[in-house]
mmCIF file of C-alpha atoms in Angstrom:
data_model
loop_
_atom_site.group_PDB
_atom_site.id
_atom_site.type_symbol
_atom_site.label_atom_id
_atom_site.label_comp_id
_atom_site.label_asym_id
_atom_site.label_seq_id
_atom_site.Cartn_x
_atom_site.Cartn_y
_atom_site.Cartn_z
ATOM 1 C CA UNK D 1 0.000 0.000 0.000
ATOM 2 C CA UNK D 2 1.349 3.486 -0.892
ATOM 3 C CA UNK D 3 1.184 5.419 2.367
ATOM 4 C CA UNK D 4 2.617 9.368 1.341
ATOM 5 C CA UNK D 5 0.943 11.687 3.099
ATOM 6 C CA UNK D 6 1.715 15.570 2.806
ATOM 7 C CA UNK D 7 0.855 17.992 5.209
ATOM 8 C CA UNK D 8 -2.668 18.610 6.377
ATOM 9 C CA UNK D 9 -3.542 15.562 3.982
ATOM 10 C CA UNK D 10 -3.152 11.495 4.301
ATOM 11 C CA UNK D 11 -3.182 9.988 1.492
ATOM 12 C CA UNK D 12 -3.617 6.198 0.452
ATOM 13 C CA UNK D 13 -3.350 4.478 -2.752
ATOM 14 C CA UNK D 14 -4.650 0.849 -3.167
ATOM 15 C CA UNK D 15 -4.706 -1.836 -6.012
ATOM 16 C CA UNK D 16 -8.360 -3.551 -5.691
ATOM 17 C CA UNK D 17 -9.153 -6.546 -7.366
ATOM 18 C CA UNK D 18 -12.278 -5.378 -8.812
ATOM 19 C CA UNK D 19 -13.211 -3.432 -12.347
ATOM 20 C CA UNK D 20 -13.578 0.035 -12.088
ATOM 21 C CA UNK D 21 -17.366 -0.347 -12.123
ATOM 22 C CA UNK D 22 -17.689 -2.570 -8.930
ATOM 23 C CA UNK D 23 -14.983 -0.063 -7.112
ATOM 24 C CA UNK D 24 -17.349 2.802 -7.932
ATOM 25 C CA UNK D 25 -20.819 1.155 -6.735
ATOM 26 C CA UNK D 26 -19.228 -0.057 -3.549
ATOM 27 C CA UNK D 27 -18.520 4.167 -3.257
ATOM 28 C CA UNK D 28 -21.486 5.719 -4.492
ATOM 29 C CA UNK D 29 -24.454 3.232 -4.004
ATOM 30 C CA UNK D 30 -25.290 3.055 -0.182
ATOM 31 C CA UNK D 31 -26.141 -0.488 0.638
ATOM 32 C CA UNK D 32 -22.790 -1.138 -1.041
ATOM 33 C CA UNK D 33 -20.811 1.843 0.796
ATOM 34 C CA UNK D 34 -22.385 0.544 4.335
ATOM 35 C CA UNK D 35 -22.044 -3.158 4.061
ATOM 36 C CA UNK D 36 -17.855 -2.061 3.674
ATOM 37 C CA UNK D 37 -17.856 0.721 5.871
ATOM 38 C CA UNK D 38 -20.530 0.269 8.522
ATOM 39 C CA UNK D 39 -22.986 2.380 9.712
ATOM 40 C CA UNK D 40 -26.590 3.460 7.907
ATOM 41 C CA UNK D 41 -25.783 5.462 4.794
ATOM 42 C CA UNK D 42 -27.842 7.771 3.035
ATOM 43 C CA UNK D 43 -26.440 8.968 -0.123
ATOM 44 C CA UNK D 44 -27.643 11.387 -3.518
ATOM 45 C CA UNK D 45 -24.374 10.643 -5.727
ATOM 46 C CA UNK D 46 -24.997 13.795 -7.594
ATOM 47 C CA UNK D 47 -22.591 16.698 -7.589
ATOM 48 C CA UNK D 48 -24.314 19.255 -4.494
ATOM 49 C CA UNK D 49 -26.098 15.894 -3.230
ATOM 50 C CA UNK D 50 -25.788 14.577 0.437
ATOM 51 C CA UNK D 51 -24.123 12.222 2.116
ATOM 52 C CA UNK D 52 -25.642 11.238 5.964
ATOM 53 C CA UNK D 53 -24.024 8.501 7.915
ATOM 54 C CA UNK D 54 -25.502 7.263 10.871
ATOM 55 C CA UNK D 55 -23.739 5.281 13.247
ATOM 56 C CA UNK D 56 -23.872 4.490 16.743
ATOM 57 C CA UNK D 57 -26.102 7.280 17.313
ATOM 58 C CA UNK D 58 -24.051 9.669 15.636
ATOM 59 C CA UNK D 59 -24.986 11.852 12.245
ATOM 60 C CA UNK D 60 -22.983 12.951 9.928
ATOM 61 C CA UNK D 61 -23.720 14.870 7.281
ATOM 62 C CA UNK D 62 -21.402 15.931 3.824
ATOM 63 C CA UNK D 63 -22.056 17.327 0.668
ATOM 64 C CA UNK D 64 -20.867 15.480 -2.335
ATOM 65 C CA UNK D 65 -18.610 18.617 -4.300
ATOM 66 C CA UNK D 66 -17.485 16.891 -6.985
ATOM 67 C CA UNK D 67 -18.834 13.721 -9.379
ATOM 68 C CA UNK D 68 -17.167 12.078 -12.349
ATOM 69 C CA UNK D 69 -18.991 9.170 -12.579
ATOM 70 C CA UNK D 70 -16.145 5.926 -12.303
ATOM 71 C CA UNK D 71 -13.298 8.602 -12.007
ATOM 72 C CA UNK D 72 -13.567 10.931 -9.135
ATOM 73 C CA UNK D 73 -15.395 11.449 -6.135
ATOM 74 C CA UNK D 74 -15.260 14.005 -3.849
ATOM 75 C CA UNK D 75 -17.264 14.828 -0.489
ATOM 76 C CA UNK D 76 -17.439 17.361 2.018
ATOM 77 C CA UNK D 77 -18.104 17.134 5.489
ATOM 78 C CA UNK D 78 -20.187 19.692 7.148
ATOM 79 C CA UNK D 79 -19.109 20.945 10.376
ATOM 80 C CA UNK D 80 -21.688 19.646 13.346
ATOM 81 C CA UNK D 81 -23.287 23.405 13.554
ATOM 82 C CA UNK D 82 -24.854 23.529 9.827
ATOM 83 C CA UNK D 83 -25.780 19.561 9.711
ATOM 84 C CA UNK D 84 -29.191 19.291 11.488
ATOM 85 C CA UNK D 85 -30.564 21.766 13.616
ATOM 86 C CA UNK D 86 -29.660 19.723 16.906
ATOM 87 C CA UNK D 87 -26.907 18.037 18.849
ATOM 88 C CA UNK D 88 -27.337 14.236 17.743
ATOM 89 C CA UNK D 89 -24.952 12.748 20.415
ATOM 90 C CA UNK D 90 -22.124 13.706 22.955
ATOM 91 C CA UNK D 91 -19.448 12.828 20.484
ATOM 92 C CA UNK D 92 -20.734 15.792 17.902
ATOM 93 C CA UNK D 93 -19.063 18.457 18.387
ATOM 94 C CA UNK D 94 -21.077 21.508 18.518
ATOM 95 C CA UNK D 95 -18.756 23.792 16.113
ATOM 96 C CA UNK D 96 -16.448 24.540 13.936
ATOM 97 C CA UNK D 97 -15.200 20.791 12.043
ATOM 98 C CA UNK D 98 -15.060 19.744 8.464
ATOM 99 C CA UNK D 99 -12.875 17.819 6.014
ATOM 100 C CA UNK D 100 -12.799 16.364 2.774
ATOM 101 C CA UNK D 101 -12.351 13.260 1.374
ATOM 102 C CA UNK D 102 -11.592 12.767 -2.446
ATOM 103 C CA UNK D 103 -11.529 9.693 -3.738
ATOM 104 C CA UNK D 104 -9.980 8.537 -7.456
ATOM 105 C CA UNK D 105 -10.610 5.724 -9.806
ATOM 106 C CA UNK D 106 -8.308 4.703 -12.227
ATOM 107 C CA UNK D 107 -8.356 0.959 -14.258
ATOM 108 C CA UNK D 108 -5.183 -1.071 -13.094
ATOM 109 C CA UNK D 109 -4.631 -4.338 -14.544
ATOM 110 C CA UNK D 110 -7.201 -6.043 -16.299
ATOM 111 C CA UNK D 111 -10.603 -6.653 -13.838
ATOM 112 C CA UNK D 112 -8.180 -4.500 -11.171
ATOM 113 C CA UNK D 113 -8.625 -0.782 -10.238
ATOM 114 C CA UNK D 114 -6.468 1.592 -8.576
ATOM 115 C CA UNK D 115 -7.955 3.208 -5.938
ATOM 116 C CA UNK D 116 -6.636 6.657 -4.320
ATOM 117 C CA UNK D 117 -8.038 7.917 -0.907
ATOM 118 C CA UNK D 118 -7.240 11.915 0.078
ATOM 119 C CA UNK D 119 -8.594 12.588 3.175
ATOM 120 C CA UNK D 120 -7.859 16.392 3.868
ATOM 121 C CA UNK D 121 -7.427 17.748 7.603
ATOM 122 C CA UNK D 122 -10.300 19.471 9.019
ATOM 123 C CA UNK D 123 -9.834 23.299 9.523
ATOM 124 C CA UNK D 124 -11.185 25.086 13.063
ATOM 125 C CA UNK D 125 -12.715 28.466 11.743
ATOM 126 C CA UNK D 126 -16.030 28.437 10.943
ATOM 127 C CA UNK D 127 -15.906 31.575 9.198
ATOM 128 C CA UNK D 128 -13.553 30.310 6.125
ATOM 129 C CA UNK D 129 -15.915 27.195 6.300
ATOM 130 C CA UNK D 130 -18.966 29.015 5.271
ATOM 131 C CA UNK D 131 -16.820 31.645 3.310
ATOM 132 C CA UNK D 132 -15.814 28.215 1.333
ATOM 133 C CA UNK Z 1 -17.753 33.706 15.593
ATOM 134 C CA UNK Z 2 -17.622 30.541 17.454
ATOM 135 C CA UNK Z 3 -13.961 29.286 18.487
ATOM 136 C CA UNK Z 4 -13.475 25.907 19.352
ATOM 137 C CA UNK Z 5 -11.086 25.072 22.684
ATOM 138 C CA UNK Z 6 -8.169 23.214 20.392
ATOM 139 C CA UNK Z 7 -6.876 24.154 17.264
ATOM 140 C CA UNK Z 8 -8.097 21.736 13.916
ATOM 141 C CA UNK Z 9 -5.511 20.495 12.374
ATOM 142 C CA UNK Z 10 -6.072 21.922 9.152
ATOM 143 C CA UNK Z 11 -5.255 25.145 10.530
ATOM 144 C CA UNK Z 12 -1.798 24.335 12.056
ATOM 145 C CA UNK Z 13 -0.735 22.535 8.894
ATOM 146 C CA UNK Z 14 -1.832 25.565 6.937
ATOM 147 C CA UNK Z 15 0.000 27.660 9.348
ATOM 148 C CA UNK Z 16 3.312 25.997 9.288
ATOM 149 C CA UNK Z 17 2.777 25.734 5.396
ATOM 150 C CA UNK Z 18 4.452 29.042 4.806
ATOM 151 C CA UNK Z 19 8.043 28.662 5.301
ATOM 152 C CA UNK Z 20 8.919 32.182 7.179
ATOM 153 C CA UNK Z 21 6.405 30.874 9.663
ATOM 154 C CA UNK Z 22 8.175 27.873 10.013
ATOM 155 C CA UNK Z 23 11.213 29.738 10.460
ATOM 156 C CA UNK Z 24 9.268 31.608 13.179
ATOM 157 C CA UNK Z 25 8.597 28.552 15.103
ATOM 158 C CA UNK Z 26 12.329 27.129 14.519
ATOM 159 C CA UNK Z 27 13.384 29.854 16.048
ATOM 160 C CA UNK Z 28 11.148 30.034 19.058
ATOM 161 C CA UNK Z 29 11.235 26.564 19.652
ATOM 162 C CA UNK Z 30 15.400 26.864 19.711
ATOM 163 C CA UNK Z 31 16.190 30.098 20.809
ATOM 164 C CA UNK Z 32 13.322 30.515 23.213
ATOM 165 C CA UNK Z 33 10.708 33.429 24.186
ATOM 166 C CA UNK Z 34 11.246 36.849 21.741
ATOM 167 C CA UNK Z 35 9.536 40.064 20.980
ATOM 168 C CA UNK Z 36 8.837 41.123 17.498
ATOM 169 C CA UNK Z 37 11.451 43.310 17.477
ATOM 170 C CA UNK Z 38 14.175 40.783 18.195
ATOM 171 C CA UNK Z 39 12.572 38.411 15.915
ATOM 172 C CA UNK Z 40 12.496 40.893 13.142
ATOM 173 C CA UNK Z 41 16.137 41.424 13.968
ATOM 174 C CA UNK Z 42 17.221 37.653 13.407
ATOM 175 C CA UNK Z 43 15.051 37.088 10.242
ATOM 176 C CA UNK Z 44 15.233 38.924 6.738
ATOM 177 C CA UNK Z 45 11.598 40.210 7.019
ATOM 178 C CA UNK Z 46 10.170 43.391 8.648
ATOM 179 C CA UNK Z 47 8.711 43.808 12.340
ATOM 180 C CA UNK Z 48 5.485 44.309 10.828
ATOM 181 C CA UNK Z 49 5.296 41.303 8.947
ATOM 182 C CA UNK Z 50 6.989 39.339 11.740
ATOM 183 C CA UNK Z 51 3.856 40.353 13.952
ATOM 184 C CA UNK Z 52 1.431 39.628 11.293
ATOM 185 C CA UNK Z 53 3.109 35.624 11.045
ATOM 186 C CA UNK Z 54 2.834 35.383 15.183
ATOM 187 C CA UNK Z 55 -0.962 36.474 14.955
ATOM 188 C CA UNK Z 56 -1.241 33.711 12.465
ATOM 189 C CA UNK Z 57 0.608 30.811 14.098
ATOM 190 C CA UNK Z 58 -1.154 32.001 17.544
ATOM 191 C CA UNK Z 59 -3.649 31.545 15.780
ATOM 192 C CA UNK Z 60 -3.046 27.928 15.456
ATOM 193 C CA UNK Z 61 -2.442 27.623 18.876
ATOM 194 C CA UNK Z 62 1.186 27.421 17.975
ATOM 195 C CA UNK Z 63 2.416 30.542 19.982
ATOM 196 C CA UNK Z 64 1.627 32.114 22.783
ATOM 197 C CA UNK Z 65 2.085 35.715 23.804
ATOM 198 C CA UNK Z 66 3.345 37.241 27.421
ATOM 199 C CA UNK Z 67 3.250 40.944 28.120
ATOM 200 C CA UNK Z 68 5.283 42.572 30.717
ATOM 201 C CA UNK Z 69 5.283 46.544 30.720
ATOM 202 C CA UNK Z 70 5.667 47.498 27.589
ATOM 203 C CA UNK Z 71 6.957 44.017 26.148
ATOM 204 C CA UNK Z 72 5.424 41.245 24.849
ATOM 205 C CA UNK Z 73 7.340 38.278 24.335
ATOM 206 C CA UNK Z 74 6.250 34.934 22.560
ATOM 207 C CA UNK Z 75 6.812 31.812 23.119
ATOM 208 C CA UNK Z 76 6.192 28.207 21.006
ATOM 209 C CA UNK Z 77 3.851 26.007 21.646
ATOM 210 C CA UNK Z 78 4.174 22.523 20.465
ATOM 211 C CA UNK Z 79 0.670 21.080 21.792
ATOM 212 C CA UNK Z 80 -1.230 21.806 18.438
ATOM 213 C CA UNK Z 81 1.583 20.475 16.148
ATOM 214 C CA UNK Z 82 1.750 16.872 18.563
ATOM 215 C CA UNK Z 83 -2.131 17.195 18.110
ATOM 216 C CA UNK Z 84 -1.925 17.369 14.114
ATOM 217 C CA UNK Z 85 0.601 14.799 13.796
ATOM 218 C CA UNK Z 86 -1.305 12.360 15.712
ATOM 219 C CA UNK Z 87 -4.895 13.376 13.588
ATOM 220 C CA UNK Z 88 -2.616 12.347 10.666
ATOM 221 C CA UNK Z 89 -1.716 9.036 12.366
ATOM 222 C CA UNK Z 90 -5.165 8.107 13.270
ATOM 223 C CA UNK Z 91 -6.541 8.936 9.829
ATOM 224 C CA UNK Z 92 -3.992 6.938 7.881
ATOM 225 C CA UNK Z 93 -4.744 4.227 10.104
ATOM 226 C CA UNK Z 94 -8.773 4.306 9.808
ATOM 227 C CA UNK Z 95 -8.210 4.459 5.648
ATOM 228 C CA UNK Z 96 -5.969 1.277 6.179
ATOM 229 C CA UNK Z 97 -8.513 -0.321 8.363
ATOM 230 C CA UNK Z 98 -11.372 1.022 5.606
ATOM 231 C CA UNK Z 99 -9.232 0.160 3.021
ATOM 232 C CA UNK Z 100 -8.845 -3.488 3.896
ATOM 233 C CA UNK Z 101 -12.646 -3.697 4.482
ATOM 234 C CA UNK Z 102 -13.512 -2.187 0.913
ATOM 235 C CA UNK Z 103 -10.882 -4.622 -0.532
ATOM 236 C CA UNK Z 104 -12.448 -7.756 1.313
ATOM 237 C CA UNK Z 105 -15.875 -6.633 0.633
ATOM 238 C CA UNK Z 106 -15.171 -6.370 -3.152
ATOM 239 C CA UNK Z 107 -13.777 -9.867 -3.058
ATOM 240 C CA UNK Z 108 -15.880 -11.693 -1.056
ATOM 241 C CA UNK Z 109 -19.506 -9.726 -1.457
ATOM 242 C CA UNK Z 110 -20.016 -10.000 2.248
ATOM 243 C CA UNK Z 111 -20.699 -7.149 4.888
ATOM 244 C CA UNK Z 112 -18.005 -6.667 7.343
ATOM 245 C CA UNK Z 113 -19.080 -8.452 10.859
ATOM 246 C CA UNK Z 114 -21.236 -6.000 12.741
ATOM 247 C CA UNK Z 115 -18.966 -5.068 15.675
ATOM 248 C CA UNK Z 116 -15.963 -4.565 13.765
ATOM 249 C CA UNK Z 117 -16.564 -1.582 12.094
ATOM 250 C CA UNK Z 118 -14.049 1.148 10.380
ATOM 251 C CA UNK Z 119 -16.744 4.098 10.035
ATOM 252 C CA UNK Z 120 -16.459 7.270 8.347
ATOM 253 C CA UNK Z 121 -15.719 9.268 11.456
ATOM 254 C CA UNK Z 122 -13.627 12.376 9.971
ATOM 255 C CA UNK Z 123 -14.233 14.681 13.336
ATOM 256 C CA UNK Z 124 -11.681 14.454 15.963
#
């Protein structure tokens, strides 16, 4: 597994034995995305749809910024203040927290895909969040 | 505007991005507490934009600022940077865990077990 990671960014880059097409359904389609990652998933994979994520009582809730349908996908996660208009659980945090995760499709080998993961670092003023 | 107790990460890497600013903190963290002034006086750059860099990286949490009489002196502070570097950490080490679970998942067509689960947990 490729493991550079710059500044204010990890980064992961993975080989899956899978076509391109099966790599993006298990993103983008929600019974596949939570029978991987866990959780109840609610998901509009449309560029300005929404991502929620329910999980242990938790809610999360993203934006999906960018869709290029088997090549990129790219959300945004809204910080705990702007994604319902209560506190779901202790472990939201009432302000302030974001970051992005951008993930790339590319075919590998024949029936393989290479799969890139950015996750970027979420940033503490709320001001440049909204600004953004 | 609502600030939250500990600095987010993003903010101290994009703080310590700029290189001057890293300079800043070099030479707090070795040299110990300055003023402006005697910052400005060790680095090619001007008081002014030495002062503008400190409100930045305190900012960040990454200095902190004493006054006595007509002096303020700052100081670094490497909580926030220990912080960041251990968000990174964790998050390279939930996209492994994820990662592994995608990769099995797209092999074997079977959910993870329900205890055992990665999540998409990006706020820490």
């Amino acid at each position: 597994m490729d493991q550079t990671s710059a500044a204010g960014a990890v980064r992961r880059s993975v080989v899956l034995s899978a076509p391109v097409e099966a790599v993006w359904a298990a993103l983008t389609e929600a019974g596949h995305l939570s029978a991987w990652l866990g959780g109840e998933i609610e998901l509009d994979a449309f560029p300005g749809g929404q991502i929620v994520v329910r999980e242990d009582g938790r809610l999360r809730r993203g934006v999906i910024v960018d869709l290029e349908p088997l090549r990129h996908l790219e959300i945004r996660w809204l910080p705990a203040s702007r994604r319902i208009g209560f506190v779901w659980g202790p472990d939201d945090e009432p302000a302030g927290s974001s970051g992005e995760v951008e993930f790339h499709l590319e075919p590998a080998t024949t029936g393989a895909t290479r799969l890139t993961v950015v996750e970027r670092a979420p940033a503490a003023l709320p001001s440049a969040l909204s600004a953004a | 505007m609502v600030r939250p107790d500990t600095p987010k990460p993003g903010v101290v890497f994009e703080a310590l991005a700029d290189p001057t600013r890293r300079e800043v903190v070099r030479r707090l963290a070795q040299g110990g507490p300055a003023t402006a002034t005697e910052l400005a006086g060790e680095l090619p750059i001007t008081r002014q934009a030495v002062a503008k860099h400190l409100a930045t990286l305190a900012e960040a949490g990454l200095v902190t600022s004493d006054r006595q009489g007509r002096e303020t002196r700052f100081s670094f502070t490497p909580q926030p940077l220990a912080d960041a570097v251990s968000w990174m950490a964790d998050v390279g080490r939930q996209w492994d865990d994820r990662l592994q679970a995608l990769s099995q998942y797209l092999e074997t067509g079977e959910p993870r077990p329900k205890r055992r689960k990665p999540g998409f947990d990006t706020d820490r």
